[in-house]
GROMACS .gro file of N, CA and C in nm:
model
  231
    1MET      N    1  15.653   1.543  -1.371
    1MET     CA    2  15.503   1.540  -1.307
    1MET      C    3  15.395   1.681  -1.286
    2GLN      N    4  15.469   1.754  -1.314
    2GLN     CA    5  15.376   1.875  -1.298
    2GLN      C    6  15.245   1.840  -1.455
    3GLY      N    7  15.331   1.866  -1.510
    3GLY     CA    8  15.221   1.813  -1.652
    3GLY      C    9  15.119   1.690  -1.636
    4TRP      N   10  15.156   1.617  -1.477
    4TRP     CA   11  15.039   1.513  -1.466
    4TRP      C   12  14.923   1.526  -1.473
    5THR      N   13  14.760   1.482  -1.548
    5THR     CA   14  14.665   1.539  -1.505
    5THR      C   15  14.587   1.427  -1.384
    6VAL      N   16  14.419   1.472  -1.426
    6VAL     CA   17  14.396   1.452  -1.284
    6VAL      C   18  14.428   1.288  -1.260
    7GLU      N   19  14.373   1.208  -1.347
    7GLU     CA   20  14.424   1.024  -1.399
    7GLU      C   21  14.487   1.082  -1.278
    8ASP      N   22  14.644   1.042  -1.376
    8ASP     CA   23  14.758   1.013  -1.395
    8ASP      C   24  14.836   1.027  -1.205
    9VAL      N   25  14.744   1.115  -1.170
    9VAL     CA   26  14.762   1.124  -1.010
    9VAL      C   27  14.718   1.033  -0.957
   10CYS      N   28  14.515   1.005  -1.018
   10CYS     CA   29  14.484   0.873  -0.974
   10CYS      C   30  14.537   0.771  -0.934
   11THR      N   31  14.617   0.692  -1.056
   11THR     CA   32  14.697   0.587  -1.105
   11THR      C   33  14.839   0.647  -0.969
   12PHE      N   34  14.913   0.747  -0.964
   12PHE     CA   35  15.014   0.747  -0.869
   12PHE      C   36  14.969   0.711  -0.775
   13VAL      N   37  14.841   0.695  -0.703
   13VAL     CA   38  14.839   0.719  -0.567
   13VAL      C   39  14.771   0.558  -0.559
   14GLN      N   40  14.670   0.519  -0.649
   14GLN     CA   41  14.592   0.373  -0.679
   14GLN      C   42  14.732   0.289  -0.632
   15GLY      N   43  14.842   0.347  -0.712
   15GLY     CA   44  14.982   0.261  -0.693
   15GLY      C   45  15.016   0.197  -0.570
   16LEU      N   46  14.982   0.327  -0.472
   16LEU     CA   47  15.058   0.298  -0.365
   16LEU      C   48  14.997   0.212  -0.273
   17SER      N   49  14.918   0.102  -0.285
   17SER     CA   50  14.824  -0.012  -0.231
   17SER      C   51  14.874  -0.068  -0.139
   18GLN      N   52  14.995  -0.083  -0.184
   18GLN     CA   53  15.110  -0.194  -0.085
   18GLN      C   54  15.142  -0.109   0.036
   19THR      N   55  15.135   0.055   0.056
   19THR     CA   56  15.174   0.064   0.167
   19THR      C   57  15.031   0.170   0.221
   20PHE      N   58  14.901   0.160   0.172
   20PHE     CA   59  14.791   0.234   0.236
   20PHE      C   60  14.704   0.130   0.212
   21GLY      N   61  14.740   0.032   0.076
   21GLY     CA   62  14.608  -0.113   0.142
   21GLY      C   63  14.493  -0.076   0.043
   22ASP      N   64  14.384  -0.105   0.121
   22ASP     CA   65  14.216  -0.001   0.066
   22ASP      C   66  14.224   0.093   0.016
   23GLN      N   67  14.277   0.185   0.116
   23GLN     CA   68  14.247   0.340   0.147
   23GLN      C   69  14.325   0.438   0.066
   24ALA      N   70  14.390   0.373  -0.022
   24ALA     CA   71  14.489   0.384  -0.188
   24ALA      C   72  14.372   0.444  -0.243
   25SER      N   73  14.263   0.369  -0.311
   25SER     CA   74  14.145   0.381  -0.375
   25SER      C   75  14.082   0.484  -0.337
   26VAL      N   76  14.011   0.510  -0.235
   26VAL     CA   77  13.974   0.584  -0.129
   26VAL      C   78  14.037   0.744  -0.169
   27TYR      N   79  14.175   0.735  -0.119
   27TYR     CA   80  14.216   0.880  -0.115
   27TYR      C   81  14.187   0.891  -0.307
   28ALA      N   82  14.226   0.840  -0.379
   28ALA     CA   83  14.235   0.879  -0.505
   28ALA      C   84  14.106   0.903  -0.575
   29ALA      N   85  14.009   0.846  -0.493
   29ALA     CA   86  13.837   0.869  -0.541
   29ALA      C   87  13.883   1.027  -0.523
   30THR      N   88  13.889   1.074  -0.430
   30THR     CA   89  13.894   1.179  -0.361
   30THR      C   90  13.972   1.284  -0.445
   31MET      N   91  14.063   1.231  -0.468
   31MET     CA   92  14.188   1.323  -0.536
   31MET      C   93  14.145   1.401  -0.658
   32LYS      N   94  13.965   1.277  -0.733
   32LYS     CA   95  13.987   1.225  -0.828
   32LYS      C   96  13.817   1.365  -0.848
   33GLU      N   97  13.742   1.366  -0.775
   33GLU     CA   98  13.647   1.456  -0.702
   33GLU      C   99  13.714   1.631  -0.655
   34GLN      N  100  13.886   1.623  -0.621
   34GLN     CA  101  13.892   1.730  -0.570
   34GLN      C  102  13.968   1.788  -0.713
   35GLU      N  103  13.983   1.700  -0.807
   35GLU     CA  104  14.030   1.737  -0.912
   35GLU      C  105  14.211   1.775  -0.939
   36ILE      N  106  14.272   1.713  -0.812
   36ILE     CA  107  14.345   1.708  -0.794
   36ILE      C  108  14.488   1.662  -0.912
   37ASP      N  109  14.592   1.766  -1.014
   37ASP     CA  110  14.632   1.708  -1.129
   37ASP      C  111  14.770   1.697  -1.044
   38GLY      N  112  14.889   1.703  -1.118
   38GLY     CA  113  15.050   1.667  -1.106
   38GLY      C  114  15.091   1.811  -1.018
   39LYS      N  115  15.056   1.917  -1.078
   39LYS     CA  116  15.093   2.042  -0.998
   39LYS      C  117  14.998   2.088  -0.888
   40ALA      N  118  14.837   2.047  -0.838
   40ALA     CA  119  14.829   2.032  -0.717
   40ALA      C  120  14.847   1.991  -0.689
   41LEU      N  121  14.930   1.846  -0.689
   41LEU     CA  122  14.992   1.741  -0.639
   41LEU      C  123  15.096   1.760  -0.531
   42LEU      N  124  15.219   1.823  -0.598
   42LEU     CA  125  15.363   1.896  -0.594
   42LEU      C  126  15.322   2.001  -0.455
   43ASP      N  127  15.182   2.062  -0.467
   43ASP     CA  128  15.221   2.187  -0.352
   43ASP      C  129  15.092   2.094  -0.243
   44LEU      N  130  15.079   2.058  -0.213
   44LEU     CA  131  14.982   1.947  -0.091
   44LEU      C  132  15.088   1.951   0.034
   45SER      N  133  14.975   1.988   0.129
   45SER     CA  134  15.021   1.981   0.304
   45SER      C  135  14.963   1.878   0.351
   46SER      N  136  15.014   1.901   0.494
   46SER     CA  137  15.005   1.778   0.541
   46SER      C  138  14.812   1.805   0.631
   47ALA      N  139  14.796   1.947   0.594
   47ALA     CA  140  14.700   2.011   0.644
   47ALA      C  141  14.549   2.023   0.487
   48ASP      N  142  14.663   2.038   0.384
   48ASP     CA  143  14.570   1.985   0.281
   48ASP      C  144  14.517   1.833   0.274
   49LEU      N  145  14.603   1.747   0.322
   49LEU     CA  146  14.589   1.601   0.331
   49LEU      C  147  14.465   1.622   0.436
   50GLU      N  148  14.491   1.670   0.505
   50GLU     CA  149  14.375   1.687   0.627
   50GLU      C  150  14.246   1.692   0.531
   51GLU      N  151  14.232   1.800   0.517
   51GLU     CA  152  14.101   1.812   0.448
   51GLU      C  153  14.069   1.748   0.301
   52LEU      N  154  14.137   1.653   0.291
   52LEU     CA  155  14.133   1.551   0.193
   52LEU      C  156  14.061   1.378   0.228
   53GLY      N  157  14.086   1.415   0.403
   53GLY     CA  158  14.035   1.286   0.402
   53GLY      C  159  14.146   1.143   0.426
   54VAL      N  160  14.279   1.216   0.416
   54VAL     CA  161  14.414   1.131   0.464
   54VAL      C  162  14.404   1.107   0.604
   55SER      N  163  14.409   1.002   0.618
   55SER     CA  164  14.497   0.954   0.802
   55SER      C  165  14.596   1.022   0.834
   56PRO      N  166  14.570   1.068   0.954
   56PRO     CA  167  14.683   1.174   0.997
   56PRO      C  168  14.822   1.046   0.989
   57GLU      N  169  14.807   0.903   1.000
   57GLU     CA  170  14.938   0.837   0.958
   57GLU      C  171  14.977   0.817   0.886
   58HIS      N  172  14.904   0.851   0.752
   58HIS     CA  173  14.906   0.831   0.567
   58HIS      C  174  14.994   0.971   0.538
   59HIS      N  175  14.968   1.088   0.623
   59HIS     CA  176  15.047   1.224   0.591
   59HIS      C  177  15.166   1.237   0.529
   60SER      N  178  15.287   1.202   0.643
   60SER     CA  179  15.398   1.162   0.625
   60SER      C  180  15.425   1.068   0.498
   61LEU      N  181  15.373   0.968   0.490
   61LEU     CA  182  15.415   0.886   0.410
   61LEU      C  183  15.374   0.908   0.249
   62LEU      N  184  15.256   1.013   0.246
   62LEU     CA  185  15.247   0.999   0.138
   62LEU      C  186  15.279   1.126   0.063
   63LEU      N  187  15.309   1.206   0.143
   63LEU     CA  188  15.450   1.363   0.163
   63LEU      C  189  15.580   1.272   0.086
   64ALA      N  190  15.562   1.182   0.171
   64ALA     CA  191  15.740   1.165   0.130
   64ALA      C  192  15.750   1.084  -0.003
   65ARG      N  193  15.613   0.993  -0.076
   65ARG     CA  194  15.606   0.957  -0.211
   65ARG      C  195  15.635   1.030  -0.259
   66ILE      N  196  15.533   1.169  -0.271
   66ILE     CA  197  15.543   1.269  -0.344
   66ILE      C  198  15.700   1.381  -0.344
   67ARG      N  199  15.728   1.362  -0.228
   67ARG     CA  200  15.886   1.464  -0.272
   67ARG      C  201  15.961   1.337  -0.374
   68ASP      N  202  15.971   1.206  -0.299
   68ASP     CA  203  16.066   1.133  -0.368
   68ASP      C  204  16.076   1.144  -0.572
   69LEU      N  205  15.907   1.226  -0.601
   69LEU     CA  206  15.873   1.156  -0.730
   69LEU      C  207  15.997   1.300  -0.842
   70PRO      N  208  16.058   1.238  -0.996
   70PRO     CA  209  16.093   1.349  -1.020
   70PRO      C  210  16.035   1.522  -1.040
   71ARG      N  211  16.094   1.576  -1.070
   71ARG     CA  212  15.963   1.713  -1.052
   71ARG      C  213  15.984   1.763  -1.195
   72THR      N  214  16.089   1.678  -1.291
   72THR     CA  215  16.065   1.722  -1.400
   72THR      C  216  15.969   1.660  -1.486
   73ARG      N  217  15.977   1.499  -1.445
   73ARG     CA  218  15.896   1.399  -1.511
   73ARG      C  219  15.752   1.447  -1.599
   74SER      N  220  15.716   1.416  -1.677
   74SER     CA  221  15.632   1.484  -1.708
   74SER      C  222  15.507   1.379  -1.794
   75THR      N  223  15.561   1.216  -1.792
   75THR     CA  224  15.485   1.106  -1.819
   75THR      C  225  15.364   1.032  -1.750
   76ALA      N  226  15.316   1.020  -1.753
   76ALA     CA  227  15.199   0.923  -1.656
   76ALA      C  228  15.280   0.868  -1.580
   77PRO      N  229  15.255   0.802  -1.449
   77PRO     CA  230  15.340   0.673  -1.354
   77PRO      C  231  15.353   0.555  -1.444
   0.00000   0.00000   0.00000
């Protein structure tokens, strides 16, 4: 996943629509705007998510989904 592009990250976040509903598209758009790639995604903290506009109730859910991703996976989601 460290090799993910910004577009790969957006695809991953949009794929979380069952968890985040319509907000998944909003989060993906923000990550695209901020140019969050796979390496940056792995480094996100709750404070970073707050700055990106992710609602507080979604912080732990998104961080858990990120932690669950294989660290060596370099292919797109």
